[in-house]
Amino acid sequence: MTPLRNPVFCALDTTDLNKATRMAARIGDTVGGIKLGLEFFTAQGRKGVEQVGKAGDAPLFLDLKFHDIPNTVAGAIRAATQLKPAIVNVHAAGGRVMMEAAARAATEAAEEFLVPRPLVLAVTVLTSMDDEDLAGTGVTRPVSDQVRALAELAQNSGMDGVVCSPHEASVLRADRGSAFRLLCPGVRPHGSAPDDQKRIMTPAEALEAGADYLVIGRPITAHQDPEGAAQSIIADLPKPAAPAGNTEYDI
């Protein structure tokens, strides 16, 4: 396993390669890892990911949320694994066969290309959604019930864990056990704006609830002193800083 210096993955939500590269270089020695999402990947592709990875010298979370037919998702995971990310993800709503194909593709690609196998996590319900938003998609049960159902499906489909709101971390830790990884966006330090997130907690609260990894973006990247902001967030984490599910921060 790859040890992490702390559980914070900083989200570089930008299309600008130079901006992302500079930020990764500035905070790569401070945060636990770097998150690159669809916005960046669509603009900069594989070469951009490789450049940011080299600049930051930190584990990468490729937050691409694949959701398609099983064969297509397997191919996408296979391609993503060659970029040596620590974490990749898919949508749990894609179903069991799709998730099984994703998990299998990560294992096979890692063996074929002689690279570490990434954790494959399943996105449950986006942290920008609440009960009303979910109902608009035709799912009438509460967000918490939907998250629990999708997490169970994900675990039974071979996923290493899920992406969930910190508000669901406690119940998922109890439901799914200590080895199941929980990655939580929707994490904001005290005094930060919620932006487009609806189900949020502070970093300390999220870890105490059972999260293994935290995604924090604008409170770090939009700060006039990103390194200082990251250091301040990390300094406020519970001591000893260890997630409920794992005795060390590792991938």
Short mmCIF file of C-alpha atoms in Angstrom, two decimals:
data_model
loop_
_atom_site.label_atom_id
_atom_site.label_comp_id
_atom_site.label_asym_id
_atom_site.label_seq_id
_atom_site.Cartn_x
_atom_site.Cartn_y
_atom_site.Cartn_z
CA MET A 1 0.00 0.00 0.00
CA THR A 2 1.05 3.58 -0.65
CA PRO A 3 1.18 5.60 2.59
CA LEU A 4 -0.37 9.05 2.57
CA ARG A 5 0.95 11.87 4.73
CA ASN A 6 -2.65 12.82 5.56
CA PRO A 7 -6.18 12.08 4.27
CA VAL A 8 -6.73 15.33 2.34
CA PHE A 9 -7.04 15.17 -1.44
CA CYS A 10 -7.02 18.69 -2.86
CA ALA A 11 -9.39 19.17 -5.80
CA LEU A 12 -7.84 21.10 -8.67
CA ASP A 13 -11.06 22.05 -10.45
CA THR A 14 -9.72 24.01 -13.40
CA THR A 15 -9.21 23.62 -17.15
CA ASP A 16 -5.94 25.56 -17.04
CA LEU A 17 -2.91 23.26 -17.24
CA ASN A 18 -0.43 25.85 -16.01
CA LYS A 19 -2.63 26.79 -13.08
CA ALA A 20 -3.13 23.15 -12.10
CA THR A 21 0.56 22.37 -12.46
CA ARG A 22 1.62 25.35 -10.37
CA MET A 23 -0.90 24.54 -7.65
CA ALA A 24 0.12 20.88 -7.56
CA ALA A 25 3.76 21.93 -7.17
CA ARG A 26 2.87 24.32 -4.35
CA ILE A 27 0.77 21.96 -2.24
CA GLY A 28 1.94 18.52 -3.33
CA ASP A 29 4.26 18.21 -0.33
CA THR A 30 1.52 19.27 2.09
CA VAL A 31 -1.69 17.46 1.17
CA GLY A 32 -2.19 13.72 1.02
CA GLY A 33 -3.07 13.72 -2.68
CA ILE A 34 -4.39 15.64 -5.69
CA LYS A 35 -7.83 15.23 -7.29
CA LEU A 36 -8.32 15.86 -10.99
CA GLY A 37 -11.85 15.73 -12.36
CA LEU A 38 -13.83 15.89 -15.57
CA GLU A 39 -13.31 19.61 -16.03
CA PHE A 40 -9.54 19.23 -16.16
CA PHE A 41 -9.45 15.88 -17.97
CA THR A 42 -11.76 17.03 -20.77
CA ALA A 43 -9.56 20.04 -21.40
CA GLN A 44 -6.11 18.51 -20.93
CA GLY A 45 -6.44 14.72 -21.26
CA ARG A 46 -3.80 12.14 -20.41
CA LYS A 47 -0.81 14.41 -20.97
CA GLY A 48 -2.25 16.96 -18.58
CA VAL A 49 -2.76 14.33 -15.90
CA GLU A 50 0.82 13.14 -16.32
CA GLN A 51 2.18 16.68 -16.09
CA VAL A 52 0.26 17.50 -12.93
CA GLY A 53 1.24 14.17 -11.41
CA LYS A 54 4.92 14.90 -11.96
CA ALA A 55 4.62 18.46 -10.67
CA GLY A 56 2.83 17.52 -7.48
CA ASP A 57 4.58 14.23 -6.78
CA ALA A 58 1.51 13.17 -4.80
CA PRO A 59 -1.03 10.36 -5.21
CA LEU A 60 -3.72 11.16 -7.78
CA PHE A 61 -7.46 10.66 -7.55
CA LEU A 62 -8.92 10.62 -11.07
CA ASP A 63 -12.47 11.72 -10.37
CA LEU A 64 -14.02 10.84 -13.74
CA LYS A 65 -17.16 9.08 -12.48
CA PHE A 66 -17.51 6.59 -15.33
CA HIS A 67 -21.11 5.51 -16.04
CA ASP A 68 -21.77 3.56 -19.22
CA ILE A 69 -22.25 0.02 -20.46
CA PRO A 70 -19.89 -2.47 -18.77
CA ASN A 71 -17.54 -2.94 -21.72
CA THR A 72 -17.06 0.80 -22.18
CA VAL A 73 -16.41 1.40 -18.48
CA ALA A 74 -13.96 -1.50 -18.36
CA GLY A 75 -12.05 0.04 -21.26
CA ALA A 76 -12.03 3.43 -19.59
CA ILE A 77 -10.74 1.97 -16.31
CA ARG A 78 -8.08 0.06 -18.22
CA ALA A 79 -6.89 3.28 -19.87
CA ALA A 80 -7.04 5.25 -16.62
CA THR A 81 -5.03 2.63 -14.72
CA GLN A 82 -2.09 3.20 -17.06
CA LEU A 83 -1.85 6.75 -15.68
CA LYS A 84 -1.02 5.23 -12.26
CA PRO A 85 -3.74 6.94 -10.21
CA ALA A 86 -4.21 5.95 -6.59
CA ILE A 87 -8.01 6.15 -6.93
CA VAL A 88 -10.51 6.01 -9.79
CA ASN A 89 -14.29 5.98 -9.60
CA VAL A 90 -17.50 4.95 -11.32
CA HIS A 91 -21.18 5.61 -10.64
CA ALA A 92 -22.81 2.94 -8.50
CA ALA A 93 -26.04 3.63 -10.41
CA GLY A 94 -24.40 1.88 -13.37
CA GLY A 95 -25.25 -1.39 -11.68
CA ARG A 96 -23.59 -4.57 -10.55
CA VAL A 97 -22.33 -5.86 -13.91
CA MET A 98 -20.74 -2.51 -14.73
CA MET A 99 -19.01 -2.27 -11.35
CA GLU A 100 -17.77 -5.85 -11.56
CA ALA A 101 -16.31 -5.08 -14.98
CA ALA A 102 -14.61 -1.97 -13.60
CA ALA A 103 -13.02 -3.81 -10.68
CA ARG A 104 -11.84 -6.63 -12.93
CA ALA A 105 -10.40 -4.19 -15.48
CA ALA A 106 -8.37 -2.38 -12.81
CA THR A 107 -6.85 -5.64 -11.61
CA GLU A 108 -6.08 -6.93 -15.10
CA ALA A 109 -4.63 -3.63 -16.32
CA ALA A 110 -2.40 -3.28 -13.27
CA GLU A 111 -1.02 -6.76 -13.86
CA GLU A 112 -0.55 -6.22 -17.59
CA PHE A 113 1.13 -2.82 -17.38
CA LEU A 114 3.04 -3.54 -14.16
CA VAL A 115 1.56 -0.59 -12.29
CA PRO A 116 -0.12 -0.40 -8.88
CA ARG A 117 -3.80 -1.26 -8.93
CA PRO A 118 -5.88 1.81 -8.08
CA LEU A 119 -8.70 1.71 -5.60
CA VAL A 120 -11.98 1.62 -7.52
CA LEU A 121 -14.69 3.52 -5.68
CA ALA A 122 -18.37 3.87 -6.53
CA VAL A 123 -20.16 7.23 -6.34
CA THR A 124 -23.39 6.90 -4.36
CA VAL A 125 -25.38 10.18 -4.37
CA LEU A 126 -23.67 13.44 -5.32
CA THR A 127 -23.14 15.81 -2.41
CA SER A 128 -24.84 18.56 -4.42
CA MET A 129 -28.13 16.63 -4.15
CA ASP A 130 -30.72 16.49 -1.37
CA ASP A 131 -33.98 14.56 -1.02
CA GLU A 132 -35.85 16.92 -3.35
CA ASP A 133 -33.17 16.66 -6.04
CA LEU A 134 -33.14 12.88 -5.78
CA ALA A 135 -36.93 12.73 -6.06
CA GLY A 136 -36.67 14.70 -9.28
CA THR A 137 -34.76 11.77 -10.79
CA GLY A 138 -37.52 9.32 -9.85
CA VAL A 139 -35.92 7.99 -6.66
CA THR A 140 -38.46 8.61 -3.93
CA ARG A 141 -36.64 7.22 -0.92
CA PRO A 142 -34.47 9.57 1.18
CA VAL A 143 -30.87 10.22 0.19
CA SER A 144 -29.59 8.30 3.21
CA ASP A 145 -31.51 5.16 2.23
CA GLN A 146 -30.37 5.41 -1.39
CA VAL A 147 -26.75 5.80 -0.33
CA ARG A 148 -26.96 2.75 1.92
CA ALA A 149 -28.50 0.66 -0.84
CA LEU A 150 -25.91 1.72 -3.42
CA ALA A 151 -23.04 1.13 -0.98
CA GLU A 152 -24.26 -2.40 -0.34
CA LEU A 153 -24.51 -3.02 -4.08
CA ALA A 154 -21.03 -1.56 -4.59
CA GLN A 155 -19.46 -3.78 -1.96
CA ASN A 156 -21.17 -6.86 -3.37
CA SER A 157 -19.88 -5.87 -6.83
CA GLY A 158 -16.22 -5.80 -5.82
CA MET A 159 -15.75 -2.08 -5.26
CA ASP A 160 -13.07 -1.07 -2.78
CA GLY A 161 -15.31 1.57 -1.30
CA VAL A 162 -17.62 4.44 -2.13
CA VAL A 163 -17.75 8.18 -2.54
CA CYS A 164 -20.33 9.55 -0.13
CA SER A 165 -21.28 12.60 1.86
CA PRO A 166 -19.73 12.71 5.34
CA HIS A 167 -23.31 12.69 6.62
CA GLU A 168 -23.57 9.06 5.52
CA ALA A 169 -20.08 8.01 6.66
CA SER A 170 -21.07 6.86 10.13
CA VAL A 171 -23.88 4.56 9.04
CA LEU A 172 -21.87 3.20 6.10
CA ARG A 173 -18.94 2.41 8.38
CA ALA A 174 -21.30 0.44 10.60
CA ASP A 175 -23.02 -1.23 7.63
CA ARG A 176 -20.01 -2.10 5.49
CA GLY A 177 -17.19 -2.72 7.97
CA SER A 178 -13.75 -1.33 8.61
CA ALA A 179 -12.02 -2.36 5.35
CA PHE A 180 -14.50 -0.59 3.04
CA ARG A 181 -13.04 2.77 2.01
CA LEU A 182 -15.10 5.94 2.38
CA LEU A 183 -14.05 9.02 0.42
CA CYS A 184 -15.97 12.16 1.27
CA PRO A 185 -16.36 15.36 -0.73
CA GLY A 186 -18.63 17.98 0.75
CA VAL A 187 -15.97 18.81 3.35
CA ARG A 188 -15.58 22.45 4.36
CA PRO A 189 -13.50 24.00 7.17
CA HIS A 190 -15.32 26.25 9.62
CA GLY A 191 -16.17 29.56 8.00
CA SER A 192 -15.94 28.32 4.40
CA ALA A 193 -18.75 28.88 1.91
CA PRO A 194 -20.69 25.72 0.99
CA ASP A 195 -20.48 26.62 -2.72
CA ASP A 196 -22.55 24.01 -4.64
CA GLN A 197 -22.46 21.42 -1.85
CA LYS A 198 -25.55 20.68 0.23
CA ARG A 199 -24.52 17.84 2.56
CA ILE A 200 -21.33 19.08 4.21
CA MET A 201 -19.21 18.67 7.37
CA THR A 202 -15.92 19.99 8.66
CA PRO A 203 -12.80 17.86 8.09
CA ALA A 204 -12.61 16.80 11.74
CA GLU A 205 -16.30 15.90 11.83
CA ALA A 206 -15.98 13.85 8.65
CA LEU A 207 -13.04 11.83 9.97
CA GLU A 208 -14.77 11.25 13.29
CA ALA A 209 -17.84 10.03 11.38
CA GLY A 210 -15.76 7.35 9.66
CA ALA A 211 -14.31 8.88 6.48
CA ASP A 212 -10.98 7.55 5.22
CA TYR A 213 -10.22 10.31 2.70
CA LEU A 214 -11.43 13.90 2.36
CA VAL A 215 -11.78 15.99 -0.80
CA ILE A 216 -11.25 19.71 -0.23
CA GLY A 217 -10.94 22.17 -3.11
CA ARG A 218 -11.72 25.86 -3.04
CA PRO A 219 -10.95 26.43 0.67
CA ILE A 220 -7.35 25.60 -0.34
CA THR A 221 -7.01 26.56 -4.00
CA ALA A 222 -8.91 29.87 -3.78
CA HIS A 223 -7.01 30.97 -0.67
CA GLN A 224 -4.32 33.63 -1.05
CA ASP A 225 -1.96 31.24 0.73
CA PRO A 226 -2.87 27.71 -0.45
CA GLU A 227 -0.04 26.02 1.45
CA GLY A 228 -0.98 27.80 4.65
CA ALA A 229 -4.65 26.98 4.20
CA ALA A 230 -3.85 23.30 3.67
CA GLN A 231 -1.52 23.22 6.66
CA SER A 232 -4.16 24.86 8.84
CA ILE A 233 -6.81 22.32 7.80
CA ILE A 234 -4.47 19.39 8.41
CA ALA A 235 -3.36 20.76 11.78
CA ASP A 236 -6.99 20.75 12.92
CA LEU A 237 -7.54 17.08 12.14
CA PRO A 238 -8.13 14.75 15.10
CA LYS A 239 -5.02 13.49 16.85
CA PRO A 240 -3.90 10.83 16.34
CA ALA A 241 -5.03 11.50 12.76
CA ALA A 242 -6.41 8.13 11.71
CA PRO A 243 -9.68 7.33 9.95
CA ALA A 244 -12.21 5.07 11.64
CA GLY A 245 -11.80 2.42 8.97
CA ASN A 246 -8.00 2.19 8.77
CA THR A 247 -5.16 2.47 11.25
CA GLU A 248 -3.04 4.48 8.80
CA TYR A 249 -3.69 6.79 5.90
CA ASP A 250 -2.86 4.62 2.94
CA ILE A 251 -4.07 3.58 -0.47
#
